[in-house]
């Protein structure tokens, strides 16, 4: 099977190690606000940038203001090129905050763009992502989309069919990778990884899980379902020992660690 000359299968290579990947996400300061997610340690972007390199992450996702001031070049960069605050209510929409050209000038190897699938405003985000994807590819950058089903039309954003729809939307819209929520089990998440086709699937983390094993078993389930990896934030940098959590994640993602065997860091 051949692909068109327009498809460059290796744009995600900077973020892969043996075909797998762990990306650290830190755009929550804009998406949720500092008081929702941060404490005195992780409110400092330098703390997170340090975790990314010392924790062996294969990428870090930042908004442009944080990237401009704190990115140290040690880990491949994804610049989020849209964003919104948690203050606006109603049908969600997230618009462009940074050009592809500017992301490239910051050292990005990929741009990230959130689409609220099912929102009354999805058409605007589809169109904007379409332009960004084409420009990113022209400039040799990967286009990664966070596809989050949301709005009045969505009853359950982690239902099997809804998550598979998110994965498929990413493929149809030309994303190199899709960051999607976990469905809760390997079998149902497998449908999403199938739906994504050649678009690589990354599991999104969500709020910090009650126990380390609870989170690690989600990661195990996603990898077993065919995901390329994870793109997570709070479960790492809200952890009392982020580097120990990073080490456990590496073992699950790259070394096939079964979660029952995972040593537990104190949390
Ligand atoms: P987490 O692992 O902390 O959930 O981060 C993943 C992420 O996609 C962030 O990149 C983004 O800021 C946030 O989740 C969006 O969260 P929400 O689902 O509340 O919009």
Coordinates of C-alpha atoms and ligand atoms in Angstrom, one line a residue:
X1 CA 0.0 0.0 0.0
X2 CA 1.4 3.4 -1.0
X3 CA 0.6 6.8 0.4
X4 CA 0.3 10.1 -1.5
X5 CA 3.3 12.4 -1.6
X6 CA 1.4 14.7 0.7
X7 CA 1.7 12.2 3.6
X8 CA 5.1 12.4 5.5
X9 CA 5.0 9.5 7.9
X10 CA 8.1 10.5 9.9
X11 CA 7.0 13.9 11.2
X12 CA 6.4 12.4 14.6
X13 CA 9.9 10.8 14.7
X14 CA 11.4 13.5 17.0
X15 CA 9.0 12.4 19.7
X16 CA 9.5 8.7 19.4
X17 CA 11.8 6.2 21.0
X18 CA 11.4 2.7 19.6
X19 CA 8.0 3.8 18.2
X20 CA 6.7 4.8 21.6
X21 CA 6.4 8.1 23.4
X22 CA 5.8 10.0 26.6
X23 CA 4.9 13.7 26.3
X24 CA 4.6 16.1 29.2
X25 CA 1.7 18.5 28.9
X26 CA 1.8 21.9 30.7
X27 CA -0.8 24.2 29.2
X28 CA -3.2 23.9 32.2
X29 CA -2.3 27.3 33.4
X30 CA -4.3 28.7 30.5
X31 CA -6.9 26.0 30.2
X32 CA -7.8 25.6 33.9
X33 CA -6.2 28.6 35.7
X34 CA -3.4 28.5 38.2
X35 CA -5.6 27.9 41.3
X36 CA -7.3 24.8 39.9
X37 CA -4.1 22.8 39.3
X38 CA -1.0 24.4 40.7
X39 CA 0.8 24.5 44.0
X40 CA 3.9 26.4 45.0
X41 CA 6.2 24.0 43.1
X42 CA 4.4 23.3 39.9
X43 CA 3.2 26.9 39.3
X44 CA 6.8 27.6 38.3
X45 CA 7.3 26.5 34.6
X46 CA 11.0 25.9 35.2
X47 CA 10.0 23.0 37.6
X48 CA 8.1 21.3 34.8
X49 CA 10.7 21.9 32.1
X50 CA 13.2 20.3 34.4
X51 CA 11.0 17.3 34.9
X52 CA 10.6 16.9 31.2
X53 CA 14.3 16.4 30.6
X54 CA 15.3 14.7 33.8
X55 CA 12.3 12.4 33.7
X56 CA 13.1 11.2 30.2
X57 CA 10.1 12.6 28.4
X58 CA 10.1 12.6 24.6
X59 CA 8.3 15.9 24.2
X60 CA 6.8 18.8 26.1
X61 CA 3.7 20.8 25.2
X62 CA 3.6 24.5 26.1
X63 CA 1.8 27.6 25.1
X64 CA 4.0 30.2 23.4
X65 CA 4.5 32.5 26.4
X66 CA 5.9 29.7 28.5
X67 CA 7.9 28.4 25.6
X68 CA 9.5 31.8 25.0
X69 CA 10.5 32.3 28.6
X70 CA 11.3 28.8 29.9
X71 CA 11.9 26.2 27.1
X72 CA 15.5 25.0 27.4
X73 CA 15.8 23.0 24.2
X74 CA 16.5 19.7 25.9
X75 CA 13.3 17.9 24.9
X76 CA 11.4 18.2 21.6
X77 CA 8.9 21.0 21.8
X78 CA 5.2 21.1 20.9
X79 CA 3.8 24.6 20.8
X80 CA 0.1 24.8 21.5
X81 CA -1.3 27.2 18.9
X82 CA -4.7 27.6 20.3
X83 CA -6.2 27.8 23.7
X84 CA -9.0 29.1 25.9
X85 CA -9.6 29.9 29.5
X86 CA -12.0 28.1 31.8
X87 CA -13.9 31.3 32.5
X88 CA -16.1 31.3 29.4
X89 CA -19.2 29.1 29.7
X90 CA -21.3 27.7 26.9
X91 CA -20.4 25.8 23.8
X92 CA -16.6 25.6 23.8
X93 CA -14.4 27.1 21.1
X94 CA -10.6 27.5 21.1
X95 CA -9.0 29.9 18.6
X96 CA -5.5 30.3 17.3
X97 CA -3.0 32.0 19.7
X98 CA 0.2 31.5 17.8
X99 CA 1.3 31.2 14.2
X100 CA 3.0 28.1 12.8
X101 CA 5.9 30.3 11.8
X102 CA 6.3 31.6 15.3
X103 CA 6.1 28.1 16.8
X104 CA 8.9 27.1 14.5
X105 CA 11.0 30.1 15.6
X106 CA 10.6 28.9 19.2
X107 CA 12.1 25.5 18.2
X108 CA 8.9 23.5 17.9
X109 CA 9.0 20.2 16.2
X110 CA 5.2 20.1 16.2
X111 CA 2.2 22.3 16.8
X112 CA -0.7 21.3 19.0
X113 CA -4.3 22.3 18.4
X114 CA -7.4 21.5 20.5
X115 CA -10.7 20.7 18.7
X116 CA -13.9 20.4 20.7
X117 CA -15.6 17.7 18.7
X118 CA -19.4 18.1 18.9
X119 CA -19.3 21.7 20.0
X120 CA -21.7 24.1 18.1
X121 CA -18.4 25.7 17.0
X122 CA -16.6 22.7 15.7
X123 CA -16.7 23.9 12.1
X124 CA -14.6 26.9 13.0
X125 CA -12.0 24.7 14.7
X126 CA -12.0 22.2 11.8
X127 CA -11.4 25.0 9.4
X128 CA -8.6 26.6 11.5
X129 CA -6.9 23.3 12.2
X130 CA -7.1 22.6 8.4
X131 CA -5.1 25.7 7.6
X132 CA -2.6 25.1 10.5
X133 CA -2.1 21.4 9.5
X134 CA -1.2 22.4 5.9
X135 CA 1.2 25.1 7.0
X136 CA 2.8 22.9 9.6
X137 CA 3.4 20.2 7.0
X138 CA 4.8 22.7 4.5
X139 CA 7.3 23.7 7.1
X140 CA 8.2 20.2 8.2
X141 CA 6.3 20.2 11.6
X142 CA 3.9 17.6 12.9
X143 CA 0.3 18.7 13.5
X144 CA -1.0 17.1 16.7
X145 CA -4.6 17.6 17.8
X146 CA -6.1 17.3 21.2
X147 CA -9.6 16.0 20.2
X148 CA -12.0 16.5 23.2
X149 CA -15.7 15.8 22.5
X150 CA -17.5 18.5 24.4
X151 CA -20.6 20.7 24.5
X152 CA -24.4 20.1 24.8
X153 CA -24.4 17.3 22.2
X154 CA -21.9 15.2 24.2
X155 CA -23.4 13.1 27.0
X156 CA -20.3 11.0 27.8
X157 CA -16.9 12.1 26.5
X158 CA -15.2 8.8 27.4
X159 CA -17.8 6.5 25.8
X160 CA -16.3 4.0 23.4
X161 CA -18.0 5.4 20.3
X162 CA -17.4 9.0 21.2
X163 CA -13.6 8.5 21.8
X164 CA -13.4 6.5 18.6
X165 CA -15.1 9.4 16.8
X166 CA -12.5 11.7 18.2
X167 CA -9.7 9.5 17.0
X168 CA -11.2 9.2 13.6
X169 CA -11.8 12.9 13.3
X170 CA -8.1 13.4 13.9
X171 CA -7.3 11.0 11.0
X172 CA -9.9 12.6 8.7
X173 CA -8.5 16.1 9.4
X174 CA -4.9 15.1 8.7
X175 CA -3.4 15.1 12.2
X176 CA -0.2 13.2 12.7
X177 CA -1.2 12.4 16.2
X178 CA -4.3 12.6 18.3
X179 CA -4.4 13.2 22.0
X180 CA -7.6 11.6 23.3
X181 CA -9.2 10.6 26.6
X182 CA -9.1 7.0 27.8
X183 CA -12.3 5.0 27.6
X184 CA -11.6 2.9 30.7
X185 CA -10.5 -0.4 29.2
X186 CA -8.2 -1.9 26.6
X187 CA -10.9 -3.4 24.5
X188 CA -12.9 -0.3 24.0
X189 CA -9.8 1.9 23.5
X190 CA -8.6 -0.6 20.8
X191 CA -11.6 0.6 18.7
X192 CA -10.3 4.2 18.9
X193 CA -6.7 3.2 17.9
X194 CA -8.2 1.3 14.9
X195 CA -10.3 4.3 14.0
X196 CA -7.2 6.5 14.0
X197 CA -5.5 4.5 11.3
X198 CA -2.1 5.9 10.6
X199 CA -2.7 8.8 13.0
X200 CA -0.8 8.1 16.2
X201 CA -2.8 7.9 19.4
X202 CA -1.7 9.4 22.7
X203 CA -3.7 8.9 25.8
X204 CA -4.6 12.1 27.7
X205 CA -4.2 12.0 31.4
X206 CA -6.9 13.8 33.2
X207 CA -7.0 14.8 36.9
X208 CA -4.6 13.1 39.2
X209 CA -5.8 9.5 39.8
X210 CA -6.5 8.3 43.4
X211 CA -3.6 5.9 43.4
X212 CA -0.5 5.5 41.2
X213 CA -1.6 2.0 40.2
X214 CA -4.9 3.4 39.0
X215 CA -3.1 5.7 36.6
X216 CA -0.5 3.3 35.6
X217 CA -3.1 0.7 34.7
X218 CA -4.8 3.2 32.4
X219 CA -1.5 3.8 30.7
X220 CA -0.9 0.0 30.4
X221 CA -4.4 -0.4 29.0
X222 CA -3.9 2.3 26.4
X223 CA -0.5 0.9 25.3
X224 CA -2.0 -2.6 25.1
X225 CA -4.7 -1.2 22.9
X226 CA -2.2 0.1 20.4
X227 CA -1.6 3.7 21.5
X228 CA 1.8 5.2 20.7
X229 CA 2.0 6.7 24.1
X230 CA 0.8 9.2 26.6
X231 CA 0.6 13.0 26.7
X232 CA -0.1 13.8 30.3
X233 CA 0.5 16.5 32.9
X234 CA -1.2 16.5 36.3
X235 CA -0.5 12.8 37.1
X236 CA 3.2 13.6 36.8
X237 CA 3.8 17.2 38.0
X238 CA 1.2 17.0 40.8
X239 CA 2.9 13.9 42.1
X240 CA 5.0 14.3 45.3
X241 CA 7.8 12.5 43.4
X242 CA 7.4 13.4 39.7
X243 CA 10.7 11.7 38.6
X244 CA 9.7 8.4 40.3
X245 CA 6.3 8.6 38.5
X246 CA 8.1 9.4 35.2
X247 CA 10.3 6.3 35.8
X248 CA 7.3 4.1 36.3
X249 CA 5.7 5.5 33.2
X250 CA 8.8 4.7 31.2
X251 CA 8.7 1.1 32.4
X252 CA 5.1 0.8 31.3
X253 CA 5.4 2.6 28.0
X254 CA 8.8 1.2 26.9
X255 CA 9.5 -1.9 28.9
X256 CA 6.2 -3.6 29.0
X257 CA 5.9 -3.4 32.8
X258 CA 2.8 -5.0 34.0
X259 CA 1.2 -2.7 36.5
X260 CA 0.7 -5.2 39.3
X261 CA 4.5 -5.5 39.4
X262 CA 5.0 -1.8 39.5
X263 CA 6.8 -0.6 42.7
X264 CA 4.8 2.1 44.3
X265 CA 6.4 5.5 45.0
X266 CA 5.0 7.3 48.0
X267 CA 2.5 9.9 46.9
Ligands
LIG1 P1 -3.6 16.3 32.0 O1 -2.8 15.1 31.9 O2 -3.2 17.1 33.2 O3 -5.1 16.1 32.0 O4 -3.2 17.2 30.7 C1 -3.7 16.9 29.5 C2 -4.5 18.1 28.9 O5 -4.9 17.8 27.6 C3 -3.7 19.4 28.9 O6 -2.9 19.5 27.8 C4 -4.8 20.4 28.9 O7 -4.5 21.6 29.5 C5 -5.9 19.8 29.7 O8 -5.6 18.4 29.7 C6 -7.3 20.1 29.3 O9 -8.1 19.6 30.2 P2 -9.7 19.5 30.1 O10 -10.0 18.1 29.6 O11 -10.2 19.9 31.4 O12 -10.0 20.6 29.0

